[in-house]
Amino acid sequence: MSKRAIKIAAIPGDGIGPEVIDAGMEVLMAIAGRDGGFDIKSERFDWSSQRYLDKGDFMPEDGLATLRGFDAILFGSAGDPRVPDHITLWGLRLKICQTLDQYANVRPSRLLPGIEGPLKGVTSKELDWVIVRENSEGEYAGVGGRVHQGLPEEVGMDVAVFTRSGVERIQRFAFELARSRPRKLLTLVTKSNAQRHGMVFWDAVFEQIKGDYPDVTTDKMLVDAMTTRMVLKPESIDTVVATNLHADVLSDLAAALSGSLGIAPTGNLRPERDAPSMFEPIHGSAFDIMGKGIANPLGTFWSGAMLLEHEGEAAAAARLMRAIERVTGEGKYLPRDLGGKASTREVTDAVLEAIQQDNA
Ligand code: IPM
Ligand code: MG
């Protein structure tokens, strides 16, 4: 019987994207070779701000149809100082997320071995969270407008759109995820004291469905108070569900508290699996260090582990995580943002070596 092949579309994008995606693909190929149970077939797409500047579009017209032919997407980053950010985002990354309806954005944060976060005495025992971010509507729905530009009566509006189907599916996804974790604890984050329509709606849907998950303990927080709880009582948090914008902000804080934005991974999931899901490090394009060979590839490796997990290759995903943790734990080859001096190449080689040596 021929081996199963996971088809991955690699989209490096802008800035340090190409450096970390090359490293990420190398590591994924090594894992496939080491585990032997599956193959990886990948294709690389040059969809980026450079392409937009050269050709006028971020991807070809049939780009999204092309992506549908893949099992998963590994994305680097989008953002270039020569192009306004909202043009890049809506032309590339948000376009992919929204068109493929990757509505569940999953953002794990954990203090990996050997990494010291800014919170004194806090280890992976206290800081092991997953933030579930609604990824298709809310404050990012793209609904709004700008009229009378340049006049004193100019108006700019972004309307946060919440639909029952959109709210219910992300909350149910979060309940299922919370249920699969040892602590089975889900925190709903909203701002229903001030945002009295959409956020009260979120609270109401949560109340309506939580009875379907009697094994999951729940609590509720306002988003401002949640930032305090993350800093002062990290051990009281496990799985969190929040809107697109609220979770965007909380996940940056979570990444900083777990050591660095450079290691944080994310998955834009299409749980129904009728379209590919997209995995990416959350650090962004980091133009200041582009091309220097010092970008931290660990966020991309961790994203690769999420990709494998989503593709049903749990053993390979676990092996990759062990390799990452071995490298952070040993501390010999840490990138600069984690207090080390290692280059992208050295960190990648260390992880490749750890993959070969892993005997489990
Ligand atoms: C993220 C980023 C993006 C977002 C930006 C670049 C639009 O901050 O992935 O968290 O807000 O979604
Ligand atoms: Mg963000």
mmCIF file of C-alpha atoms and ligand atoms in Angstrom:
data_model
loop_
_atom_site.group_PDB
_atom_site.id
_atom_site.type_symbol
_atom_site.label_atom_id
_atom_site.label_comp_id
_atom_site.label_asym_id
_atom_site.label_seq_id
_atom_site.Cartn_x
_atom_site.Cartn_y
_atom_site.Cartn_z
ATOM 1 C CA MET A 1 0.000 0.000 0.000
ATOM 2 C CA SER A 2 1.330 3.441 -0.777
ATOM 3 C CA LYS A 3 1.897 5.806 2.099
ATOM 4 C CA ARG A 4 -0.477 8.618 2.831
ATOM 5 C CA ALA A 5 0.870 12.015 1.753
ATOM 6 C CA ILE A 6 -0.069 15.220 3.550
ATOM 7 C CA LYS A 7 -0.249 17.975 0.953
ATOM 8 C CA ILE A 8 1.018 21.256 2.373
ATOM 9 C CA ALA A 9 0.835 24.654 0.675
ATOM 10 C CA ALA A 10 3.743 26.730 2.011
ATOM 11 C CA ILE A 11 3.160 30.484 1.843
ATOM 12 C CA PRO A 12 6.200 32.272 3.313
ATOM 13 C CA GLY A 13 4.772 35.778 2.753
ATOM 14 C CA ASP A 14 6.733 38.815 3.939
ATOM 15 C CA GLY A 15 9.687 39.775 6.126
ATOM 16 C CA ILE A 16 11.169 36.834 8.048
ATOM 17 C CA GLY A 17 8.382 34.593 6.702
ATOM 18 C CA PRO A 18 10.579 32.876 4.078
ATOM 19 C CA GLU A 19 13.318 32.161 6.630
ATOM 20 C CA VAL A 20 11.038 30.527 9.175
ATOM 21 C CA ILE A 21 8.931 28.667 6.600
ATOM 22 C CA ASP A 22 12.003 27.141 4.937
ATOM 23 C CA ALA A 23 13.155 25.997 8.365
ATOM 24 C CA GLY A 24 9.656 24.746 9.202
ATOM 25 C CA MET A 25 9.331 22.694 6.020
ATOM 26 C CA GLU A 26 12.752 21.194 6.594
ATOM 27 C CA VAL A 27 11.728 20.075 10.062
ATOM 28 C CA LEU A 28 8.373 18.700 8.869
ATOM 29 C CA MET A 29 10.116 16.674 6.152
ATOM 30 C CA ALA A 30 12.511 15.315 8.771
ATOM 31 C CA ILE A 31 9.634 14.283 11.020
ATOM 32 C CA ALA A 32 7.907 12.511 8.137
ATOM 33 C CA GLY A 33 11.156 10.728 7.297
ATOM 34 C CA ARG A 34 11.703 9.756 10.926
ATOM 35 C CA ASP A 35 8.203 8.457 11.545
ATOM 36 C CA GLY A 36 7.834 6.726 8.232
ATOM 37 C CA GLY A 37 4.062 6.437 8.445
ATOM 38 C CA PHE A 38 3.315 9.283 6.089
ATOM 39 C CA ASP A 39 4.862 11.479 3.423
ATOM 40 C CA ILE A 40 4.712 15.220 2.970
ATOM 41 C CA LYS A 41 4.243 16.793 -0.421
ATOM 42 C CA SER A 42 4.626 20.521 -0.448
ATOM 43 C CA GLU A 43 4.383 23.365 -2.879
ATOM 44 C CA ARG A 44 5.665 26.884 -2.218
ATOM 45 C CA PHE A 45 3.725 29.957 -3.256
ATOM 46 C CA ASP A 46 5.314 33.402 -3.587
ATOM 47 C CA TRP A 47 2.147 35.211 -2.487
ATOM 48 C CA SER A 48 3.371 38.305 -0.689
ATOM 49 C CA SER A 49 3.575 42.069 -0.617
ATOM 50 C CA GLN A 50 6.478 41.874 -3.084
ATOM 51 C CA ARG A 51 4.176 40.125 -5.537
ATOM 52 C CA TYR A 52 1.561 42.830 -4.944
ATOM 53 C CA LEU A 53 4.117 45.533 -5.692
ATOM 54 C CA ASP A 54 5.301 43.695 -8.823
ATOM 55 C CA LYS A 55 2.029 42.372 -10.213
ATOM 56 C CA GLY A 56 -0.781 44.189 -8.441
ATOM 57 C CA ASP A 57 -2.210 41.215 -6.547
ATOM 58 C CA PHE A 58 -1.210 39.139 -3.537
ATOM 59 C CA MET A 59 -2.269 35.889 -5.130
ATOM 60 C CA PRO A 60 -3.509 34.819 -8.545
ATOM 61 C CA GLU A 61 -7.215 34.925 -9.231
ATOM 62 C CA ASP A 62 -7.581 31.167 -8.782
ATOM 63 C CA GLY A 63 -5.379 31.199 -5.652
ATOM 64 C CA LEU A 64 -8.084 30.179 -3.215
ATOM 65 C CA ALA A 65 -9.273 27.401 -5.517
ATOM 66 C CA THR A 66 -5.663 26.187 -5.677
ATOM 67 C CA LEU A 67 -5.451 26.121 -1.867
ATOM 68 C CA ARG A 68 -8.554 23.952 -1.659
ATOM 69 C CA GLY A 69 -6.524 21.182 -3.283
ATOM 70 C CA PHE A 70 -4.213 21.002 -0.231
ATOM 71 C CA ASP A 71 -4.679 19.384 3.170
ATOM 72 C CA ALA A 72 -3.093 22.237 5.086
ATOM 73 C CA ILE A 73 -1.352 25.577 4.716
ATOM 74 C CA LEU A 74 1.835 26.673 6.470
ATOM 75 C CA PHE A 75 1.915 30.462 6.461
ATOM 76 C CA GLY A 76 4.838 32.730 7.382
ATOM 77 C CA SER A 77 3.719 36.297 7.860
ATOM 78 C CA ALA A 78 2.044 39.204 6.108
ATOM 79 C CA GLY A 79 3.146 42.821 6.444
ATOM 80 C CA ASP A 80 5.546 45.063 4.561
ATOM 81 C CA PRO A 81 6.403 48.698 5.368
ATOM 82 C CA ARG A 82 5.828 49.634 1.708
ATOM 83 C CA VAL A 83 2.179 48.540 1.738
ATOM 84 C CA PRO A 84 -0.484 49.717 4.203
ATOM 85 C CA ASP A 85 -1.155 46.882 6.679
ATOM 86 C CA HIS A 86 -4.874 46.673 6.112
ATOM 87 C CA ILE A 87 -4.319 46.197 2.372
ATOM 88 C CA THR A 88 -1.896 43.323 2.961
ATOM 89 C CA LEU A 89 -4.027 41.630 5.548
ATOM 90 C CA TRP A 90 -7.267 41.743 3.650
ATOM 91 C CA GLY A 91 -5.468 40.842 0.423
ATOM 92 C CA LEU A 92 -3.780 37.769 1.781
ATOM 93 C CA ARG A 93 -4.164 36.351 5.243
ATOM 94 C CA LEU A 94 -7.673 37.432 6.152
ATOM 95 C CA LYS A 95 -8.785 36.608 2.628
ATOM 96 C CA ILE A 96 -7.630 33.023 3.107
ATOM 97 C CA CYS A 97 -9.114 32.691 6.631
ATOM 98 C CA GLN A 98 -12.431 34.197 5.661
ATOM 99 C CA THR A 99 -12.941 32.532 2.300
ATOM 100 C CA LEU A 100 -12.017 29.079 3.587
ATOM 101 C CA ASP A 101 -14.086 29.836 6.702
ATOM 102 C CA GLN A 102 -11.334 28.853 9.116
ATOM 103 C CA TYR A 103 -13.416 30.048 12.011
ATOM 104 C CA ALA A 104 -11.576 28.520 14.947
ATOM 105 C CA ASN A 105 -8.291 30.173 15.735
ATOM 106 C CA VAL A 106 -6.470 28.145 18.356
ATOM 107 C CA ARG A 107 -3.594 29.741 20.262
ATOM 108 C CA PRO A 108 -1.790 27.637 22.837
ATOM 109 C CA SER A 109 0.568 29.285 25.332
ATOM 110 C CA ARG A 110 2.844 27.300 27.526
ATOM 111 C CA LEU A 111 6.138 28.026 29.192
ATOM 112 C CA LEU A 112 8.421 25.535 27.476
ATOM 113 C CA PRO A 113 11.204 23.897 29.512
ATOM 114 C CA GLY A 114 14.191 26.148 30.064
ATOM 115 C CA ILE A 115 12.293 29.290 29.205
ATOM 116 C CA GLU A 116 11.754 31.900 31.834
ATOM 117 C CA GLY A 117 8.803 34.179 31.350
ATOM 118 C CA PRO A 118 8.426 37.606 32.936
ATOM 119 C CA LEU A 119 6.252 36.222 35.767
ATOM 120 C CA LYS A 120 8.334 35.298 38.784
ATOM 121 C CA GLY A 121 8.199 31.655 39.818
ATOM 122 C CA VAL A 122 5.707 30.713 37.135
ATOM 123 C CA THR A 123 6.395 27.484 35.227
ATOM 124 C CA SER A 124 4.502 25.370 32.694
ATOM 125 C CA LYS A 125 2.553 23.984 35.656
ATOM 126 C CA GLU A 126 0.917 27.370 36.171
ATOM 127 C CA LEU A 127 0.975 28.661 32.608
ATOM 128 C CA ASP A 128 -0.569 26.192 30.174
ATOM 129 C CA TRP A 129 -3.425 27.847 28.318
ATOM 130 C CA VAL A 130 -5.276 27.620 25.050
ATOM 131 C CA ILE A 131 -7.021 30.703 23.762
ATOM 132 C CA VAL A 132 -9.791 30.013 21.252
ATOM 133 C CA ARG A 133 -10.333 33.053 19.070
ATOM 134 C CA GLU A 134 -13.437 33.507 16.919
ATOM 135 C CA ASN A 135 -11.884 33.937 13.500
ATOM 136 C CA SER A 136 -14.598 34.778 11.007
ATOM 137 C CA GLU A 137 -16.778 37.614 12.216
ATOM 138 C CA GLY A 138 -17.031 39.997 15.169
ATOM 139 C CA GLU A 139 -14.840 43.067 14.969
ATOM 140 C CA TYR A 140 -13.077 41.618 11.880
ATOM 141 C CA ALA A 141 -16.234 41.104 9.825
ATOM 142 C CA GLY A 142 -15.145 43.810 7.415
ATOM 143 C CA VAL A 143 -18.489 45.544 7.738
ATOM 144 C CA GLY A 144 -18.421 49.305 7.973
ATOM 145 C CA GLY A 145 -17.406 52.228 5.901
ATOM 146 C CA ARG A 146 -15.701 55.534 5.572
ATOM 147 C CA VAL A 147 -17.568 58.430 4.019
ATOM 148 C CA HIS A 148 -17.063 62.151 3.453
ATOM 149 C CA GLN A 149 -13.313 61.652 3.491
ATOM 150 C CA GLY A 150 -11.347 64.728 4.353
ATOM 151 C CA LEU A 151 -14.402 66.750 5.335
ATOM 152 C CA PRO A 152 -15.191 67.816 8.895
ATOM 153 C CA GLU A 153 -18.185 65.447 8.850
ATOM 154 C CA GLU A 154 -16.046 62.447 7.919
ATOM 155 C CA VAL A 155 -17.220 59.157 9.438
ATOM 156 C CA GLY A 156 -15.310 55.893 9.966
ATOM 157 C CA MET A 157 -17.105 52.815 11.229
ATOM 158 C CA ASP A 158 -16.279 49.163 11.854
ATOM 159 C CA VAL A 159 -19.341 47.214 12.881
ATOM 160 C CA ALA A 160 -18.839 44.137 15.048
ATOM 161 C CA VAL A 161 -21.086 41.457 13.589
ATOM 162 C CA PHE A 162 -22.142 38.450 15.646
ATOM 163 C CA THR A 163 -24.406 35.735 14.297
ATOM 164 C CA ARG A 164 -25.978 32.942 16.324
ATOM 165 C CA SER A 165 -24.393 30.304 14.104
ATOM 166 C CA GLY A 166 -21.000 32.012 14.331
ATOM 167 C CA VAL A 167 -21.087 32.411 18.112
ATOM 168 C CA GLU A 168 -22.476 28.974 18.786
ATOM 169 C CA ARG A 169 -19.990 27.100 16.606
ATOM 170 C CA ILE A 170 -16.941 28.747 18.165
ATOM 171 C CA GLN A 171 -18.229 28.275 21.705
ATOM 172 C CA ARG A 172 -19.052 24.612 21.043
ATOM 173 C CA PHE A 173 -15.586 24.172 19.556
ATOM 174 C CA ALA A 174 -14.090 25.667 22.726
ATOM 175 C CA PHE A 175 -16.196 23.404 24.964
ATOM 176 C CA GLU A 176 -14.975 20.340 23.032
ATOM 177 C CA LEU A 177 -11.377 21.505 23.311
ATOM 178 C CA ALA A 178 -11.725 22.245 27.027
ATOM 179 C CA ARG A 179 -13.226 18.780 27.484
ATOM 180 C CA SER A 180 -10.164 17.190 25.863
ATOM 181 C CA ARG A 181 -7.762 18.883 28.289
ATOM 182 C CA PRO A 182 -7.008 17.520 31.756
ATOM 183 C CA ARG A 183 -8.521 20.402 33.694
ATOM 184 C CA LYS A 184 -11.747 20.701 31.652
ATOM 185 C CA LEU A 185 -12.069 24.373 32.492
ATOM 186 C CA LEU A 186 -13.439 26.965 30.071
ATOM 187 C CA THR A 187 -13.460 30.719 30.651
ATOM 188 C CA LEU A 188 -15.767 32.872 28.556
ATOM 189 C CA VAL A 189 -14.342 36.337 27.971
ATOM 190 C CA THR A 190 -16.598 39.180 26.820
ATOM 191 C CA LYS A 191 -17.253 42.817 27.589
ATOM 192 C CA SER A 192 -20.959 42.590 28.204
ATOM 193 C CA ASN A 193 -21.084 45.407 30.736
ATOM 194 C CA ALA A 194 -20.283 47.992 28.067
ATOM 195 C CA GLN A 195 -21.076 46.317 24.751
ATOM 196 C CA ARG A 196 -24.668 45.654 25.539
ATOM 197 C CA HIS A 197 -25.820 43.947 22.341
ATOM 198 C CA GLY A 198 -23.304 41.610 20.772
ATOM 199 C CA MET A 199 -21.513 40.765 24.004
ATOM 200 C CA VAL A 200 -24.694 40.152 25.972
ATOM 201 C CA PHE A 201 -25.627 37.856 23.086
ATOM 202 C CA TRP A 202 -22.324 35.948 23.547
ATOM 203 C CA ASP A 203 -23.089 35.501 27.252
ATOM 204 C CA ALA A 204 -26.618 34.282 26.464
ATOM 205 C CA VAL A 205 -25.485 31.699 23.903
ATOM 206 C CA PHE A 206 -22.919 30.407 26.405
ATOM 207 C CA GLU A 207 -25.625 29.965 29.051
ATOM 208 C CA GLN A 208 -27.832 28.156 26.545
ATOM 209 C CA ILE A 209 -25.278 25.593 25.402
ATOM 210 C CA LYS A 210 -23.189 24.951 28.503
ATOM 211 C CA GLY A 211 -25.644 22.324 29.764
ATOM 212 C CA ASP A 212 -24.515 20.125 26.870
ATOM 213 C CA TYR A 213 -21.063 19.905 28.470
ATOM 214 C CA PRO A 214 -21.719 18.984 32.104
ATOM 215 C CA ASP A 215 -18.158 17.718 32.523
ATOM 216 C CA VAL A 216 -16.674 21.138 31.693
ATOM 217 C CA THR A 217 -16.336 23.692 34.495
ATOM 218 C CA THR A 218 -17.032 27.214 33.301
ATOM 219 C CA ASP A 219 -16.504 30.770 34.427
ATOM 220 C CA LYS A 220 -16.818 34.227 32.910
ATOM 221 C CA MET A 221 -14.597 37.302 32.794
ATOM 222 C CA LEU A 222 -14.705 40.760 31.332
ATOM 223 C CA VAL A 223 -11.807 41.216 28.966
ATOM 224 C CA ASP A 224 -10.140 44.015 30.941
ATOM 225 C CA ALA A 225 -10.226 42.007 34.156
ATOM 226 C CA MET A 226 -8.942 38.990 32.249
ATOM 227 C CA THR A 227 -5.615 40.742 31.557
ATOM 228 C CA THR A 228 -5.123 41.144 35.307
ATOM 229 C CA ARG A 229 -6.024 37.531 35.997
ATOM 230 C CA MET A 230 -3.556 36.316 33.359
ATOM 231 C CA VAL A 231 -0.745 38.184 35.092
ATOM 232 C CA LEU A 232 -1.699 37.640 38.731
ATOM 233 C CA LYS A 233 -3.363 34.204 38.725
ATOM 234 C CA PRO A 234 -2.098 32.324 35.689
ATOM 235 C CA GLU A 235 -2.752 28.976 37.362
ATOM 236 C CA SER A 236 -6.487 29.686 37.467
ATOM 237 C CA ILE A 237 -6.795 29.622 33.653
ATOM 238 C CA ASP A 238 -6.975 26.747 31.200
ATOM 239 C CA THR A 239 -9.080 27.147 28.023
ATOM 240 C CA VAL A 240 -10.425 30.561 27.042
ATOM 241 C CA VAL A 241 -12.943 31.564 24.381
ATOM 242 C CA ALA A 242 -13.347 35.135 23.159
ATOM 243 C CA THR A 243 -14.179 37.277 20.156
ATOM 244 C CA ASN A 244 -11.844 37.977 17.297
ATOM 245 C CA LEU A 245 -10.454 41.261 18.653
ATOM 246 C CA HIS A 246 -10.504 40.452 22.350
ATOM 247 C CA ALA A 247 -8.654 37.196 21.767
ATOM 248 C CA ASP A 248 -6.208 38.937 19.445
ATOM 249 C CA VAL A 249 -5.163 41.190 22.312
ATOM 250 C CA LEU A 250 -5.193 38.480 24.976
ATOM 251 C CA SER A 251 -3.113 36.133 22.847
ATOM 252 C CA ASP A 252 -0.313 38.677 22.467
ATOM 253 C CA LEU A 253 -0.243 39.074 26.238
ATOM 254 C CA ALA A 254 -0.274 35.286 26.605
ATOM 255 C CA ALA A 255 2.657 34.966 24.199
ATOM 256 C CA ALA A 256 4.690 37.551 26.103
ATOM 257 C CA LEU A 257 3.929 35.894 29.435
ATOM 258 C CA SER A 258 5.091 32.552 28.061
ATOM 259 C CA GLY A 259 8.508 33.870 27.129
ATOM 260 C CA SER A 260 8.360 35.470 23.703
ATOM 261 C CA LEU A 261 6.163 36.219 20.738
ATOM 262 C CA GLY A 262 8.758 34.240 18.793
ATOM 263 C CA ILE A 263 7.605 30.834 20.032
ATOM 264 C CA ALA A 264 3.841 31.295 19.889
ATOM 265 C CA PRO A 265 2.028 29.161 17.311
ATOM 266 C CA THR A 266 -1.457 29.308 15.949
ATOM 267 C CA GLY A 267 -3.880 27.265 13.907
ATOM 268 C CA ASN A 268 -6.699 28.760 11.850
ATOM 269 C CA LEU A 269 -8.880 25.690 11.838
ATOM 270 C CA ARG A 270 -11.683 24.549 9.621
ATOM 271 C CA PRO A 271 -13.003 21.879 11.981
ATOM 272 C CA GLU A 272 -15.335 20.413 9.345
ATOM 273 C CA ARG A 273 -12.262 19.584 7.233
ATOM 274 C CA ASP A 274 -13.950 20.440 3.940
ATOM 275 C CA ALA A 275 -11.260 23.083 3.375
ATOM 276 C CA PRO A 276 -7.618 23.224 4.489
ATOM 277 C CA SER A 277 -6.673 24.710 7.843
ATOM 278 C CA MET A 278 -3.815 27.190 8.086
ATOM 279 C CA PHE A 279 -0.964 27.164 10.607
ATOM 280 C CA GLU A 280 1.412 30.051 11.323
ATOM 281 C CA PRO A 281 3.678 31.556 13.917
ATOM 282 C CA ILE A 282 2.072 34.649 15.412
ATOM 283 C CA HIS A 283 5.213 36.815 15.513
ATOM 284 C CA GLY A 284 4.654 38.728 12.276
ATOM 285 C CA SER A 285 7.050 39.840 9.572
ATOM 286 C CA ALA A 286 9.744 41.479 11.785
ATOM 287 C CA PHE A 287 11.293 43.534 8.988
ATOM 288 C CA ASP A 288 14.010 44.824 11.293
ATOM 289 C CA ILE A 289 15.695 41.400 11.390
ATOM 290 C CA MET A 290 14.731 40.194 7.926
ATOM 291 C CA GLY A 291 17.450 38.405 5.957
ATOM 292 C CA LYS A 292 19.866 38.308 8.893
ATOM 293 C CA GLY A 293 19.385 34.614 9.554
ATOM 294 C CA ILE A 294 18.482 35.189 13.197
ATOM 295 C CA ALA A 295 14.700 34.792 13.167
ATOM 296 C CA ASN A 296 13.298 32.403 15.751
ATOM 297 C CA PRO A 297 11.880 29.379 13.909
ATOM 298 C CA LEU A 298 10.391 27.742 17.033
ATOM 299 C CA GLY A 299 6.945 29.332 16.555
ATOM 300 C CA THR A 300 6.838 27.825 13.070
ATOM 301 C CA PHE A 301 7.971 24.422 14.367
ATOM 302 C CA TRP A 302 5.285 24.463 17.048
ATOM 303 C CA SER A 303 2.749 25.496 14.365
ATOM 304 C CA GLY A 304 3.986 22.521 12.333
ATOM 305 C CA ALA A 305 3.256 20.270 15.310
ATOM 306 C CA MET A 306 -0.281 21.676 15.423
ATOM 307 C CA LEU A 307 -0.586 20.944 11.700
ATOM 308 C CA LEU A 308 0.454 17.323 12.204
ATOM 309 C CA GLU A 309 -1.921 16.964 15.129
ATOM 310 C CA HIS A 310 -4.788 18.344 13.055
ATOM 311 C CA GLU A 311 -3.894 15.927 10.267
ATOM 312 C CA GLY A 312 -4.237 13.020 12.684
ATOM 313 C CA GLU A 313 -0.494 12.395 13.068
ATOM 314 C CA ALA A 314 -0.467 12.718 16.844
ATOM 315 C CA ALA A 315 2.661 10.613 17.383
ATOM 316 C CA ALA A 316 4.670 12.703 14.923
ATOM 317 C CA ALA A 317 3.322 15.912 16.462
ATOM 318 C CA ALA A 318 4.356 14.725 19.915
ATOM 319 C CA ARG A 319 7.826 13.826 18.651
ATOM 320 C CA LEU A 320 8.248 17.287 17.166
ATOM 321 C CA MET A 321 7.132 18.928 20.422
ATOM 322 C CA ARG A 322 9.590 16.779 22.392
ATOM 323 C CA ALA A 323 12.368 17.870 20.042
ATOM 324 C CA ILE A 324 11.473 21.546 20.481
ATOM 325 C CA GLU A 325 11.308 21.132 24.256
ATOM 326 C CA ARG A 326 14.612 19.328 24.347
ATOM 327 C CA VAL A 327 16.278 22.226 22.564
ATOM 328 C CA THR A 328 14.706 24.870 24.798
ATOM 329 C CA GLY A 329 15.377 22.747 27.882
ATOM 330 C CA GLU A 330 19.067 22.301 27.046
ATOM 331 C CA GLY A 331 19.355 26.001 26.371
ATOM 332 C CA LYS A 332 22.467 25.680 24.216
ATOM 333 C CA TYR A 333 20.869 26.842 20.971
ATOM 334 C CA LEU A 334 18.357 29.516 21.859
ATOM 335 C CA PRO A 335 17.484 32.353 19.482
ATOM 336 C CA ARG A 336 18.036 35.941 20.518
ATOM 337 C CA ASP A 337 14.495 36.698 21.641
ATOM 338 C CA LEU A 338 14.869 33.887 24.183
ATOM 339 C CA GLY A 339 18.137 35.216 25.516
ATOM 340 C CA GLY A 340 20.469 33.078 23.371
ATOM 341 C CA LYS A 341 22.733 33.764 20.424
ATOM 342 C CA ALA A 342 21.833 30.992 18.009
ATOM 343 C CA SER A 343 20.986 31.661 14.375
ATOM 344 C CA THR A 344 17.904 30.291 12.628
ATOM 345 C CA ARG A 345 20.168 27.619 11.097
ATOM 346 C CA GLU A 346 21.624 26.586 14.457
ATOM 347 C CA VAL A 347 18.226 26.350 16.155
ATOM 348 C CA THR A 348 16.898 24.343 13.191
ATOM 349 C CA ASP A 349 19.894 21.987 13.243
ATOM 350 C CA ALA A 350 19.469 21.470 16.975
ATOM 351 C CA VAL A 351 15.810 20.532 16.505
ATOM 352 C CA LEU A 352 16.678 18.233 13.561
ATOM 353 C CA GLU A 353 19.260 16.530 15.740
ATOM 354 C CA ALA A 354 16.773 16.155 18.595
ATOM 355 C CA ILE A 355 14.276 14.573 16.179
ATOM 356 C CA GLN A 356 16.845 11.980 15.126
ATOM 357 C CA GLN A 357 17.775 11.228 18.733
ATOM 358 C CA ASP A 358 14.229 10.947 20.013
ATOM 359 C CA ASN A 359 13.618 7.302 20.844
ATOM 360 C CA ALA A 360 10.081 7.257 22.094
HETATM 361 C C1 IPM B 1 -2.628 38.127 14.743
HETATM 362 C C2 IPM B 1 -2.256 39.434 14.154
HETATM 363 C C3 IPM B 1 -3.258 39.810 13.092
HETATM 364 C C4 IPM B 1 -4.641 39.839 13.665
HETATM 365 C C5 IPM B 1 -2.951 41.136 12.472
HETATM 366 C C6 IPM B 1 -1.620 41.126 11.781
HETATM 367 C C7 IPM B 1 -4.084 41.595 11.583
HETATM 368 O O1 IPM B 1 -2.182 40.386 15.140
HETATM 369 O O2 IPM B 1 -2.603 37.111 14.031
HETATM 370 O O3 IPM B 1 -2.922 38.068 15.924
HETATM 371 O O4 IPM B 1 -5.028 40.733 14.383
HETATM 372 O O5 IPM B 1 -5.365 38.910 13.385
HETATM 373 MG MG MG B 2 -2.446 39.633 17.071
#
